[in-house]
Coordinates of C-alpha atoms and ligand atoms in Angstrom, one line a residue:
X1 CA 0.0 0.0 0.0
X2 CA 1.8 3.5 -0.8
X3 CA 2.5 5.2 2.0
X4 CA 1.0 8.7 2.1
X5 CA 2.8 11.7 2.7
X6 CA 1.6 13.4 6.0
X7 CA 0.3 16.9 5.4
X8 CA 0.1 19.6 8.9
X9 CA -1.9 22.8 7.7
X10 CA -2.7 25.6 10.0
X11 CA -5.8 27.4 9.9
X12 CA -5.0 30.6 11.3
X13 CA -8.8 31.6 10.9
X14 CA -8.8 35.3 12.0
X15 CA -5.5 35.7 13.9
X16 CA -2.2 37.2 12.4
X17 CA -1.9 40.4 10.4
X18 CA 0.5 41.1 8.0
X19 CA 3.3 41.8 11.1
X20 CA 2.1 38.8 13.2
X21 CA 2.5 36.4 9.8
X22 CA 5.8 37.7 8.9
X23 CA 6.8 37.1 12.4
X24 CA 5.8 33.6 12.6
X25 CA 6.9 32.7 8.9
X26 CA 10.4 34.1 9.5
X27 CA 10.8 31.5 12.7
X28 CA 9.4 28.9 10.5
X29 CA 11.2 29.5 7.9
X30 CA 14.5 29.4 10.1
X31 CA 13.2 25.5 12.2
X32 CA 14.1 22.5 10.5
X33 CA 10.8 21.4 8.4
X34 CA 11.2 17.5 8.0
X35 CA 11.1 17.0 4.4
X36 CA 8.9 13.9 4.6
X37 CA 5.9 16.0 5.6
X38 CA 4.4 18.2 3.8
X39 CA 3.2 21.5 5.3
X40 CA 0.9 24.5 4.5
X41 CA -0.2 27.5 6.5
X42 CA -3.7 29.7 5.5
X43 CA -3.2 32.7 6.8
X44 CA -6.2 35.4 6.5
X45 CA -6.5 36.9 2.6
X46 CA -5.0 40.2 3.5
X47 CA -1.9 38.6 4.8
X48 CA -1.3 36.2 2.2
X49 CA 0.3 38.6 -0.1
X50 CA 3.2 39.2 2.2
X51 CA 3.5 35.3 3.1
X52 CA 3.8 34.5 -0.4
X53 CA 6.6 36.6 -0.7
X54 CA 8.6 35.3 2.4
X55 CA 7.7 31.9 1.5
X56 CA 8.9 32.0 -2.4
X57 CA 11.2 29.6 -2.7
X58 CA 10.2 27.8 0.4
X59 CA 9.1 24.1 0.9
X60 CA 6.0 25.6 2.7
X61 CA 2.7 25.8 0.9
X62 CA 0.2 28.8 1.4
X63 CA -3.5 28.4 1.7
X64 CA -6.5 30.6 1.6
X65 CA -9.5 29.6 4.0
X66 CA -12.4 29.9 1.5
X67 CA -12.8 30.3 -2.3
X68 CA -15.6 31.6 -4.3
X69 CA -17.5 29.1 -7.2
X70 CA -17.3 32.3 -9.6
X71 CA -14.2 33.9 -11.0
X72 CA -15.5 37.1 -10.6
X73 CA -19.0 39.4 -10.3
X74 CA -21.4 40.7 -7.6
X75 CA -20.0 38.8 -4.5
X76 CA -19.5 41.6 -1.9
X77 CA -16.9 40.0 0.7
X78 CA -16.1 37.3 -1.9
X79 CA -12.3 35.7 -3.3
X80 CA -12.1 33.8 -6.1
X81 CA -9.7 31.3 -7.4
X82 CA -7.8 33.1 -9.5
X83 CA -7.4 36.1 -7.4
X84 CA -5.5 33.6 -5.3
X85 CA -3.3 32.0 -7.6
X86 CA -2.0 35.4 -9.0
X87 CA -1.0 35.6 -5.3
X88 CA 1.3 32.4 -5.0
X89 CA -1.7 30.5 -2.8
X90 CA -1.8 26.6 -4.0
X91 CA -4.4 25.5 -1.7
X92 CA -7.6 26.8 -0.5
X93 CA -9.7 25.6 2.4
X94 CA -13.5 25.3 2.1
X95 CA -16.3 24.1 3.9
X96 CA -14.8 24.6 7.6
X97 CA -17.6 24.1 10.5
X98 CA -17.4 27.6 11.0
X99 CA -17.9 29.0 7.6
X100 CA -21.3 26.5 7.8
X101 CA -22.7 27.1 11.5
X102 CA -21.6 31.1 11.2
X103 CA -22.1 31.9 7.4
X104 CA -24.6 29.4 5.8
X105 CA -22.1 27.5 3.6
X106 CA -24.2 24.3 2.7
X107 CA -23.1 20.7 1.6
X108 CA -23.5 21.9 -2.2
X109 CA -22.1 25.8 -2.0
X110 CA -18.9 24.0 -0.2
X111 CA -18.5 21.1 -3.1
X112 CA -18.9 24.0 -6.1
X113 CA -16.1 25.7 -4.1
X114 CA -14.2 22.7 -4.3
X115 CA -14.5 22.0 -7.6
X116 CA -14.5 25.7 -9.0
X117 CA -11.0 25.9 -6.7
X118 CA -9.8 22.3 -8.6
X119 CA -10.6 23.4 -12.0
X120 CA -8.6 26.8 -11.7
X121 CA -5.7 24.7 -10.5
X122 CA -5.5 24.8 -6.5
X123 CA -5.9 21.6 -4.3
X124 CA -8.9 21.8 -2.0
X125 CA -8.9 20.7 1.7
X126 CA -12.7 20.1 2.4
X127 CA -13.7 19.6 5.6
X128 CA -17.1 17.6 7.2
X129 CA -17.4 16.8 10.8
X130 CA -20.6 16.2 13.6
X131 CA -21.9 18.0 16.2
X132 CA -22.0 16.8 19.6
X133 CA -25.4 16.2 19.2
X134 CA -25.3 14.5 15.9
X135 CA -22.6 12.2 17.1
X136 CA -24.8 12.0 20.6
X137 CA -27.9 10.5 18.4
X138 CA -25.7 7.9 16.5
X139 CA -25.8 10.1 13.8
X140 CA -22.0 10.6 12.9
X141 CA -21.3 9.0 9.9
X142 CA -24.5 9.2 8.6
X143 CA -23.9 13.5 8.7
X144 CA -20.4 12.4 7.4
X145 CA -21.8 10.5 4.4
X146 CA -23.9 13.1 3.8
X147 CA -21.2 16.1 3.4
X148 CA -19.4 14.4 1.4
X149 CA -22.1 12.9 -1.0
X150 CA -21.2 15.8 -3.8
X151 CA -17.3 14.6 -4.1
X152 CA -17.6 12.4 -6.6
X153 CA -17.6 15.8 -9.0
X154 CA -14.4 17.0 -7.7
X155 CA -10.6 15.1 -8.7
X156 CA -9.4 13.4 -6.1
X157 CA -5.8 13.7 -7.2
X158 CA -5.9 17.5 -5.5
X159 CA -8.3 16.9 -2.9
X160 CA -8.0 16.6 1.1
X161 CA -10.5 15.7 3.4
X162 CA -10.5 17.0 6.6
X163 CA -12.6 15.2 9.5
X164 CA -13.0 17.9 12.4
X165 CA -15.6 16.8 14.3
X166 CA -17.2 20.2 15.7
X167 CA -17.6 19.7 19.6
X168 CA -13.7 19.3 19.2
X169 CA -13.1 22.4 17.4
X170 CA -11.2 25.2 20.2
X171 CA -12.5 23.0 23.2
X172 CA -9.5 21.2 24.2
X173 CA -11.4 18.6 24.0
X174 CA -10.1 15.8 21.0
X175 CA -11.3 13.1 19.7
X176 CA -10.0 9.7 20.9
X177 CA -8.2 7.8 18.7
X178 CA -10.4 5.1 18.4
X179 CA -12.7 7.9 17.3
X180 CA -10.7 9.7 14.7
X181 CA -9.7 6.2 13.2
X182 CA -13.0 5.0 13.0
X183 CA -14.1 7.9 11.0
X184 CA -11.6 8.2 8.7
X185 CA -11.1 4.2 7.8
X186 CA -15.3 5.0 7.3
X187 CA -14.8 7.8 4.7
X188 CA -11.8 5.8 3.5
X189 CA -14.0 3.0 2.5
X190 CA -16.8 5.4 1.1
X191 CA -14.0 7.2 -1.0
X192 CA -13.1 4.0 -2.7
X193 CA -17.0 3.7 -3.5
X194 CA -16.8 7.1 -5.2
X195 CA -13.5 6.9 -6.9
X196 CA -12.1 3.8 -6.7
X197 CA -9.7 1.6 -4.5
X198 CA -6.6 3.6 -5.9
X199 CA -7.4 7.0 -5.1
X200 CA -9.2 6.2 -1.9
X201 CA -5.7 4.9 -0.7
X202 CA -3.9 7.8 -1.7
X203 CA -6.2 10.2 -0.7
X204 CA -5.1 12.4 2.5
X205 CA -7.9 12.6 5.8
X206 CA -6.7 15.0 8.2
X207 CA -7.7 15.1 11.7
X208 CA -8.9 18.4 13.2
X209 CA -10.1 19.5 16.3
X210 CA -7.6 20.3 19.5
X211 CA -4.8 19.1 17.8
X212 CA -2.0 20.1 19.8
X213 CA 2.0 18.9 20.7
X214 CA -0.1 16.9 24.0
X215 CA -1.8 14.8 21.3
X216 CA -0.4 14.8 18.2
X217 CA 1.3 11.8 18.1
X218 CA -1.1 9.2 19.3
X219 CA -3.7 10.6 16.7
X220 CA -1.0 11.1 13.7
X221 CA 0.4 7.5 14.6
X222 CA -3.5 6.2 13.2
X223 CA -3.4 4.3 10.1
X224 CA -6.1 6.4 8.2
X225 CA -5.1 9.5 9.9
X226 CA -2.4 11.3 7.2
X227 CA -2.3 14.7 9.0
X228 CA -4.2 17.8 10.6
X229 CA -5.6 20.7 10.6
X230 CA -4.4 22.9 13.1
X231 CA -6.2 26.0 14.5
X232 CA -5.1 27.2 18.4
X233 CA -1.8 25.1 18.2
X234 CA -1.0 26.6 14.6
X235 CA -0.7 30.0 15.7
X236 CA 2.1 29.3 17.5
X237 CA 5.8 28.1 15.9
X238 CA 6.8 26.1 18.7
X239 CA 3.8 23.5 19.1
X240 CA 3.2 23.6 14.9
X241 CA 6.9 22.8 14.8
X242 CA 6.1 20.0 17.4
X243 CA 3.2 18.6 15.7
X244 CA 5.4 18.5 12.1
X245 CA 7.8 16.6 13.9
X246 CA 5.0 14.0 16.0
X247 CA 3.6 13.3 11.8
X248 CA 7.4 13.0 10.5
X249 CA 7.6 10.4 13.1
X250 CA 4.4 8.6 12.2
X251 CA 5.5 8.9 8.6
X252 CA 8.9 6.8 9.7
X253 CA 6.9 4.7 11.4
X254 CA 4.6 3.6 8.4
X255 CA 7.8 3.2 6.5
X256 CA 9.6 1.3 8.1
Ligands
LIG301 P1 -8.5 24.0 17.0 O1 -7.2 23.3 16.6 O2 -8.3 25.4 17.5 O3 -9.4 23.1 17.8 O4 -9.2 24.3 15.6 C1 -9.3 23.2 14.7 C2 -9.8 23.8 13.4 O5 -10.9 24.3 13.3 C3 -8.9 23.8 12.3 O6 -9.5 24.1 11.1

């Protein structure tokens, strides 16, 4: 089975101005990133002009947090893809629990997202997750089945799923292990029904939801786990450098 290359993105969500991200970007930039992971920051939009400059050149990859399904017109508030890749950005984030509890984002207006970022050329990070009452009432991976019901229009070749179940979102409170691997060998298995065996297996899940340097490396070290989203520990270098280090290891670990 090919091994997949961890991925450790941080969601900065609305923290870090231009200073702040050129602060944190210049210590990164300066701590050893092990080269078997693979690792992307999303800093707000107005920042991401100056981070793509400092990080030209760099091994680390810039994301945005959202992405419009239009190139351009009446969308007050609005980015779309190619305002992004004119920037530098590679990635783009979409469907986070926040952008859907806070700002109406819906199953479909997340998946033309996705797909409007894919066609212009950026990989997608998509993320699902439960509530605390969903998963209370049994209902987790029936929610999960149904965010994700729209993928099979996206390529899965520049996609990411992130599972970030939302009781574990800024709580301190994670999921288990057994939880986080349950879900994610679940929506591996579902994957393969929508696009095959192959790119099921070589698809990345990251895990989300008070991920920090405490936890990392029991939740990293899951088989179906290939990474995570980071939002609290991100904003620091010292614990995202940690967590890089607790997925390098897991990577090792899967190789050898
Ligand atoms: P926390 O790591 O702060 O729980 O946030 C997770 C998240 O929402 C990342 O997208």
């Amino acid at each position: 089975m090919a091994a997949r290359r961890p991925l450790v993105v941080g969601n900065w969500k609305m923290h870090k101005g231009v200073a702040e991200t050129a602060a944190f970007l210049e210590a990164l930039l300066q701590a050893d990133v092990p080269g078997s992971v693979e690792v992307v920051v999303c800093p707000p939009f107005t920042s991401l002009p100056h981070a793509a400059m400092l990080l030209t050149g760099s091994a680390v990859g810039l994301g945005a947090q959202n992405v419009h399904w239009e190139d351009h017109g009446a969308f007050t508030g609005e980015v779309a893809a190619p305002m992004l890749l004119e920037l530098g950005v590679r990635w783009a984030i979409v469907g986070h629990s926040e952008r859907r509890a806070l700002f109406g984002e819906t199953d479909d207006t997340v998946v033309r997202r996705a797909a409007r970022a894919q066609a212009a050329g950026l990989d997608v990070i998509l993320c699902i997750g439960e509530t605390l009452a969903e998963r209370e009432a049994g209902a987790t991976l029936a929610v999960l089945e149904r965010q994700i019901r729209g993928i099979g229009a996206l390529d899965p070749a520049h996609l990411v799923l992130a599972y970030e179940p939302v009781w574990a979102i800024g709580t301190g409170r994670n999921a288990t292990t057994e939880q986080a691997q349950e879900a994610h060998a679940e929506l591996r298995r579902r994957l393969a029904g929508t696009f095959g065996a192959g790119p099921a297996q070589r698809l990345r899940i990251l895990y989300g939801g008070s991920l920090k340097p405490a936890n990392a490396r029991e939740l990293l070290a899951q088989a179906d786990v290939d990474g995570g989203l980071i939002g609290g520990a991100s904003l620091d270098v010292d614990s995202f450098c940690a967590i890089m280090r607790d997925a390098a290891e897991s990577a090792a670990g899967v190789d050898s």
